[in-house]
Tab-separated table of C-alpha atoms in Angstrom:
chain	number	residue	atom	x	y	z
A	1203	MET	CA	0.543	-0.252	-0.074
A	1204	GLY	CA	1.168	3.156	-0.933
A	1205	LEU	CA	1.973	6.355	1.500
A	1206	LEU	CA	-1.775	8.110	0.095
A	1207	THR	CA	-3.065	5.482	-1.014
A	1208	GLY	CA	-7.116	6.721	-0.855
A	1209	LYS	CA	-5.989	10.105	-0.715
A	1210	THR	CA	-7.067	13.323	-3.368
A	1211	ALA	CA	-5.276	15.489	-4.963
A	1212	LEU	CA	-5.562	18.605	-7.427
A	1213	VAL	CA	-1.749	19.322	-9.294
A	1214	ALA	CA	-1.889	23.017	-10.646
A	1215	GLY	CA	0.816	23.280	-13.246
A	1216	VAL	CA	1.422	20.381	-15.272
A	1217	ALA	CA	2.944	21.515	-19.286
A	1218	ASN	CA	4.571	18.826	-20.406
A	1219	PRO	CA	6.015	15.317	-19.674
A	1220	ARG	CA	8.860	18.095	-18.445
A	1221	SER	CA	7.288	20.719	-15.424
A	1222	ILE	CA	7.947	19.524	-12.450
A	1223	ALA	CA	4.348	19.247	-11.428
A	1224	TRP	CA	4.483	15.979	-13.992
A	1225	GLY	CA	7.307	14.484	-12.212
A	1226	ILE	CA	4.870	15.273	-8.908
A	1227	ALA	CA	1.402	13.776	-10.386
A	1228	GLN	CA	3.286	10.775	-11.515
A	1229	ALA	CA	5.334	10.028	-7.421
A	1230	PHE	CA	1.109	10.512	-6.055
A	1231	HIS	CA	-0.460	7.843	-8.422
A	1232	GLU	CA	2.376	5.323	-8.126
A	1233	HIS	CA	1.859	5.710	-4.083
A	1234	GLY	CA	-1.729	5.275	-4.699
A	1235	ALA	CA	-2.985	9.011	-5.124
A	1236	ARG	CA	-6.211	9.663	-6.913
A	1237	VAL	CA	-5.191	12.708	-9.041
A	1238	ALA	CA	-6.465	15.664	-10.570
A	1239	PHE	CA	-5.111	18.080	-13.195
A	1240	THR	CA	-5.264	22.041	-14.005
A	1241	CYS	CA	-3.633	23.732	-17.080
A	1242	LEU	CA	-3.675	26.763	-18.840
A	1243	GLU	CA	-6.786	25.668	-21.875
A	1244	SER	CA	-3.578	26.774	-24.749
A	1245	THR	CA	-2.311	23.007	-23.013
A	1246	GLN	CA	-5.727	21.230	-22.322
A	1247	ARG	CA	-5.017	18.716	-24.631
A	1248	ARG	CA	-1.376	17.934	-24.490
A	1249	VAL	CA	-2.144	17.365	-20.443
A	1250	THR	CA	-5.147	15.298	-20.812
A	1251	LYS	CA	-2.335	12.813	-22.593
A	1252	LEU	CA	-0.378	13.057	-19.979
A	1253	ALA	CA	-2.756	12.351	-17.165
A	1254	ALA	CA	-4.481	9.633	-18.585
A	1255	GLU	CA	-0.911	8.012	-18.309
A	1256	VAL	CA	-1.706	8.199	-14.747
A	1257	GLY	CA	-5.091	6.629	-15.188
A	1258	SER	CA	-7.085	10.119	-14.475
A	1259	SER	CA	-9.444	12.198	-16.634
A	1260	LEU	CA	-9.807	14.483	-14.359
A	1261	VAL	CA	-8.129	18.528	-16.273
A	1262	PHE	CA	-9.211	21.211	-15.195
A	1263	PRO	CA	-8.697	24.800	-17.566
A	1264	CYS	CA	-7.789	27.076	-15.178
A	1265	ASP	CA	-6.322	31.012	-15.314
A	1266	VAL	CA	-4.972	31.601	-11.955
A	1267	SER	CA	-5.173	35.206	-12.267
A	1268	ARG	CA	-9.096	34.941	-12.527
A	1269	ASP	CA	-11.099	34.098	-9.416
A	1270	ASP	CA	-14.345	32.559	-11.125
A	1271	ASP	CA	-11.853	29.987	-12.837
A	1272	ILE	CA	-10.256	29.175	-9.751
A	1273	ALA	CA	-13.760	29.167	-7.971
A	1274	ARG	CA	-15.443	27.082	-11.230
A	1275	THR	CA	-11.794	24.347	-10.839
A	1276	PHE	CA	-12.346	23.882	-6.993
A	1277	GLU	CA	-16.493	23.456	-7.443
A	1278	ALA	CA	-15.428	20.729	-10.699
A	1279	ALA	CA	-12.748	19.003	-8.024
A	1280	GLY	CA	-14.946	18.937	-4.935
A	1281	LYS	CA	-17.744	16.585	-7.060
A	1282	ALA	CA	-15.204	14.442	-8.688
A	1283	PHE	CA	-14.084	13.906	-4.762
A	1284	ASP	CA	-17.167	13.096	-3.363
A	1285	GLY	CA	-16.411	16.713	-1.521
A	1286	LYS	CA	-12.982	16.197	-0.109
A	1287	LEU	CA	-9.499	17.266	-1.089
A	1288	HIS	CA	-6.075	16.243	0.565
A	1289	ILE	CA	-3.331	17.765	-1.471
A	1290	LEU	CA	-2.936	20.933	-3.470
A	1291	VAL	CA	0.479	21.675	-5.551
A	1292	HIS	CA	1.014	24.628	-6.180
A	1293	SER	CA	3.792	24.659	-9.066
A	1294	ILE	CA	2.740	28.042	-11.214
A	1295	ALA	CA	5.278	30.511	-11.896
A	1296	TYR	CA	4.881	33.776	-14.413
A	1297	ALA	CA	6.744	36.771	-15.901
A	1298	LYS	CA	7.540	37.957	-19.582
A	1299	ILE	CA	11.101	36.935	-20.179
A	1300	GLU	CA	11.852	40.532	-20.846
A	1301	GLU	CA	11.062	40.650	-17.460
A	1302	ILE	CA	13.749	38.296	-16.188
A	1303	ARG	CA	16.280	38.805	-18.269
A	1304	GLY	CA	18.963	41.994	-18.303
A	1305	GLU	CA	18.883	43.875	-15.177
A	1306	PHE	CA	16.430	43.711	-11.993
A	1307	VAL	CA	15.806	47.801	-11.591
A	1308	ALA	CA	14.760	47.674	-15.150
A	1309	VAL	CA	11.760	45.246	-14.110
A	1310	THR	CA	7.854	47.247	-15.206
A	1311	ARG	CA	5.009	47.950	-12.778
A	1312	ASP	CA	2.703	45.934	-15.379
A	1313	GLY	CA	5.633	43.212	-14.762
A	1314	TRP	CA	5.712	43.062	-11.358
A	1315	HIS	CA	1.900	43.158	-10.753
A	1316	ARG	CA	1.729	40.350	-13.688
A	1317	ALA	CA	4.752	38.001	-11.673
A	1318	LEU	CA	3.309	38.019	-8.141
A	1319	ASP	CA	-0.228	37.768	-9.135
A	1320	VAL	CA	0.122	34.585	-10.665
A	1321	SER	CA	3.287	32.981	-9.056
A	1322	ALA	CA	2.300	34.020	-5.522
A	1323	TYR	CA	-0.700	35.445	-4.659
A	1324	SER	CA	-2.599	32.451	-6.935
A	1325	LEU	CA	-1.645	30.308	-4.240
A	1326	VAL	CA	-3.210	32.311	-1.472
A	1327	ALA	CA	-6.614	32.244	-3.490
A	1328	MET	CA	-5.889	28.203	-3.828
A	1329	ALA	CA	-5.246	27.621	-0.780
A	1330	ARG	CA	-8.789	29.882	0.757
A	1331	ALA	CA	-10.932	27.658	-1.983
A	1332	ALA	CA	-9.488	23.940	-1.093
A	1333	ARG	CA	-9.824	25.184	2.502
A	1334	PRO	CA	-13.722	23.863	2.660
A	1335	LEU	CA	-12.925	20.858	0.768
A	1336	MET	CA	-9.338	19.509	3.224
A	1337	THR	CA	-11.847	20.430	6.076
A	1338	ALA	CA	-13.730	17.950	5.112
A	1339	ALA	CA	-11.381	15.745	4.277
A	1340	GLY	CA	-10.222	16.253	8.274
A	1341	GLY	CA	-7.268	18.213	6.743
A	1342	GLY	CA	-4.610	18.172	4.144
A	1343	SER	CA	-1.285	19.341	2.905
A	1344	ILE	CA	-0.201	22.094	0.647
A	1345	LEU	CA	2.800	22.138	-1.247
A	1346	ALA	CA	3.852	25.018	-3.318
A	1347	LEU	CA	6.941	25.312	-5.631
A	1348	THR	CA	9.531	27.725	-4.663
A	1349	PHE	CA	13.707	27.901	-5.586
A	1350	ALA	CA	16.690	29.315	-4.095
A	1351	GLY	CA	16.481	32.667	-5.968
A	1352	GLY	CA	13.413	33.995	-3.611
A	1353	SER	CA	15.952	34.106	-0.555
A	1354	ARG	CA	19.570	34.796	-2.428
A	1355	VAL	CA	20.168	36.672	-5.530
A	1356	SER	CA	20.252	34.678	-8.866
A	1357	PRO	CA	21.355	35.996	-11.396
A	1358	GLY	CA	19.611	36.420	-14.743
A	1359	TYR	CA	15.585	35.122	-11.941
A	1360	ASN	CA	15.156	38.881	-10.928
A	1361	VAL	CA	11.526	39.603	-10.714
A	1362	MET	CA	11.023	35.621	-10.319
A	1363	GLY	CA	12.737	36.268	-7.831
A	1364	VAL	CA	10.833	38.566	-6.038
A	1365	ALA	CA	7.441	35.965	-6.783
A	1366	LYS	CA	9.154	33.349	-4.986
A	1367	ALA	CA	9.956	35.580	-1.755
A	1368	ALA	CA	6.582	36.219	-1.526
A	1369	LEU	CA	4.838	32.891	-2.647
A	1370	GLU	CA	7.429	31.705	0.819
A	1371	CYS	CA	6.096	33.963	2.624
A	1372	ALA	CA	2.753	33.247	2.212
A	1373	VAL	CA	3.874	29.917	2.678
A	1374	ARG	CA	4.351	30.649	6.220
A	1375	TYR	CA	1.330	32.369	7.162
A	1376	LEU	CA	-1.572	30.588	5.388
A	1377	ALA	CA	0.300	27.389	7.695
A	1378	TYR	CA	-1.212	29.712	10.500
A	1379	ASP	CA	-4.370	30.695	8.947
A	1380	LEU	CA	-5.157	26.688	8.419
A	1381	GLY	CA	-3.972	24.521	11.062
A	1382	PRO	CA	-6.006	25.432	13.018
A	1383	ASP	CA	-8.178	22.865	10.694
A	1384	GLY	CA	-5.335	20.851	9.839
A	1385	ILE	CA	-4.375	21.943	6.720
A	1386	ARG	CA	-0.502	21.722	6.331
A	1387	VAL	CA	1.290	24.238	4.293
A	1388	ASN	CA	5.265	23.936	2.857
A	1389	ALA	CA	6.905	24.427	0.606
A	1390	LEU	CA	9.682	22.478	-2.117
A	1391	SER	CA	12.637	24.819	-3.211
A	1392	PRO	CA	14.183	21.889	-5.464
A	1393	GLY	CA	17.917	22.998	-7.045
A	1394	PRO	CA	17.808	24.141	-10.842
A	1395	VAL	CA	15.772	21.264	-12.500
A	1396	PRO	CA	16.024	21.333	-16.777
A	1397	THR	CA	12.652	22.414	-17.306
A	1398	VAL	CA	10.899	23.931	-20.787
A	1399	SER	CA	10.281	27.019	-18.214
A	1400	ALA	CA	13.586	27.340	-16.977
A	1401	MET	CA	15.147	27.220	-19.674
A	1402	VAL	CA	14.734	31.216	-20.475
A	1403	VAL	CA	16.725	31.805	-16.930
A	1404	GLU	CA	20.645	32.926	-17.884
A	1405	TYR	CA	23.215	31.029	-16.640
A	1406	PHE	CA	20.453	27.990	-16.202
A	1407	ASP	CA	23.472	25.549	-18.080
A	1408	GLU	CA	26.075	26.550	-15.112
A	1409	SER	CA	23.899	26.100	-12.556
A	1410	ILE	CA	23.755	21.859	-13.368
A	1411	GLN	CA	27.035	21.939	-13.892
A	1412	ARG	CA	28.076	23.390	-10.547
A	1413	LEU	CA	25.143	20.313	-9.453
A	1414	ARG	CA	26.787	18.463	-11.146
A	1415	THR	CA	30.816	18.928	-10.410
A	1416	CYS	CA	30.577	20.655	-6.725
A	1417	SER	CA	27.649	19.965	-4.361
A	1418	PRO	CA	27.617	17.366	-2.092
A	1419	LEU	CA	25.589	15.012	-3.684
A	1420	LEU	CA	27.696	14.926	-7.393
A	1421	ARG	CA	24.175	15.552	-9.101
A	1422	PRO	CA	21.385	16.903	-10.868
A	1423	ILE	CA	18.194	16.924	-9.280
A	1424	THR	CA	15.759	15.203	-11.352
A	1425	GLN	CA	11.377	15.131	-11.194
A	1426	ALA	CA	11.637	12.106	-9.238
A	1427	ASP	CA	13.832	13.902	-6.872
A	1428	VAL	CA	11.732	16.228	-6.162
A	1429	GLY	CA	8.140	13.764	-6.600
A	1430	ASN	CA	9.564	11.149	-4.104
A	1431	ALA	CA	10.311	15.271	-1.488
A	1432	ALA	CA	6.273	15.355	-2.254
A	1433	VAL	CA	4.885	11.716	-1.530
A	1434	LEU	CA	6.842	12.622	1.813
A	1435	TYR	CA	5.643	16.081	2.454
A	1436	ALA	CA	1.450	15.392	0.971
A	1437	SER	CA	1.783	11.890	3.477
A	1438	ASP	CA	0.800	11.644	7.239
A	1439	PHE	CA	4.742	10.470	8.044
A	1440	SER	CA	5.040	14.697	7.693
A	1441	SER	CA	2.409	15.044	10.106
A	1442	ALA	CA	3.838	17.750	12.150
A	1443	ILE	CA	5.684	20.010	9.321
A	1444	THR	CA	3.821	22.957	8.646
A	1445	GLY	CA	5.514	26.428	7.373
A	1446	ALA	CA	8.397	25.356	6.058
A	1447	THR	CA	10.484	25.680	3.448
A	1448	VAL	CA	11.716	22.630	2.287
A	1449	LEU	CA	15.565	22.535	-0.028
A	1450	VAL	CA	15.777	19.420	-2.832
A	1451	ASP	CA	19.285	20.433	-4.036
A	1452	GLY	CA	21.433	18.016	-3.599
A	1453	GLY	CA	22.700	19.552	-0.574
A	1454	MET	CA	24.283	23.003	-3.123
A	1455	ASN	CA	22.610	25.456	-0.179
A	1456	THR	CA	25.393	24.117	2.567
A	1457	LEU	CA	28.608	25.534	0.129
A	1458	VAL	CA	29.598	28.686	0.371
A	1459	ALA	CA	29.981	30.740	-2.534
A	1460	SER	CA	33.734	29.843	-3.150
A	1461	ALA	CA	32.949	26.813	-2.994
A	1462	GLY	CA	30.025	26.437	-5.493
A	1463	SER	CA	32.401	27.579	-8.247
A	1464	HIS	CA	35.356	25.023	-7.495
A	1465	PRO	CA	35.032	21.616	-8.897
A	1466	ARG	CA	35.497	18.608	-5.812
A	1467	ALA	CA	38.759	16.612	-6.479
A	1468	GLY	CA	37.224	13.790	-8.785
A	1469	ALA	CA	34.608	14.667	-9.196
A	1470	GLY	CA	33.241	13.606	-12.587
A	1471	ALA	CA	35.276	10.350	-12.124
A	1472	VAL	CA	31.473	8.594	-11.274
A	1473	GLU	CA	28.846	8.822	-14.090
A	1474	HIS	CA	25.610	10.483	-12.336
A	1475	PRO	CA	22.170	10.275	-14.240
């Protein structure tokens, strides 16, 4: 029996097979959860095909910048899951490419608002919509995906770093508000994973190379790594953990900057996936 047998999960943010959210959905399915998805209308056909791979036909188009879309999505999820939701995954972020690249000081007011609305406020709106369904389930787990650029400068991440900082702070406040309902709220902060969206971030290839040659584990982070962590923090095995930002980065965060830029002795002697 899997760690999530009998649980229901709504995973927001799958766009393609390389999405971190897809790795999480696969892990949830492997551990027995029933999984539903939200996605952009433009990706619905693609996500529907992926959903079928984990035995799901529950795909709800949702523009998270629209409150009415969020309300419809959670109403549909509630009907599909008999009024009970145990797990919500928020893996949603957006900023225009020109707002990410270049200098942060050049960010526009519109770009700022858009990035924080879609990437951070949407977590609050979705948590609010999930609350009655999770309360009916006797509690639940909300997981948000973040990145180290929300707590430290990651050149080329810019306004998205600010959005992730807001997201992480929202996680802590939501954990405080929803704790009495038995709802836990945590963030997972993976190291660089080669998703389609990550390819637009400057210096991304260099970050992957540092993981291969400098990190304690001497390998990059995979979808499966993040999926396994998500299973743990969605399950009852983490029932006393809330308000946390959990690093899934192969230990890269433990190194000072100078160590993170110099290959370890013998690095590369062993092949890593």
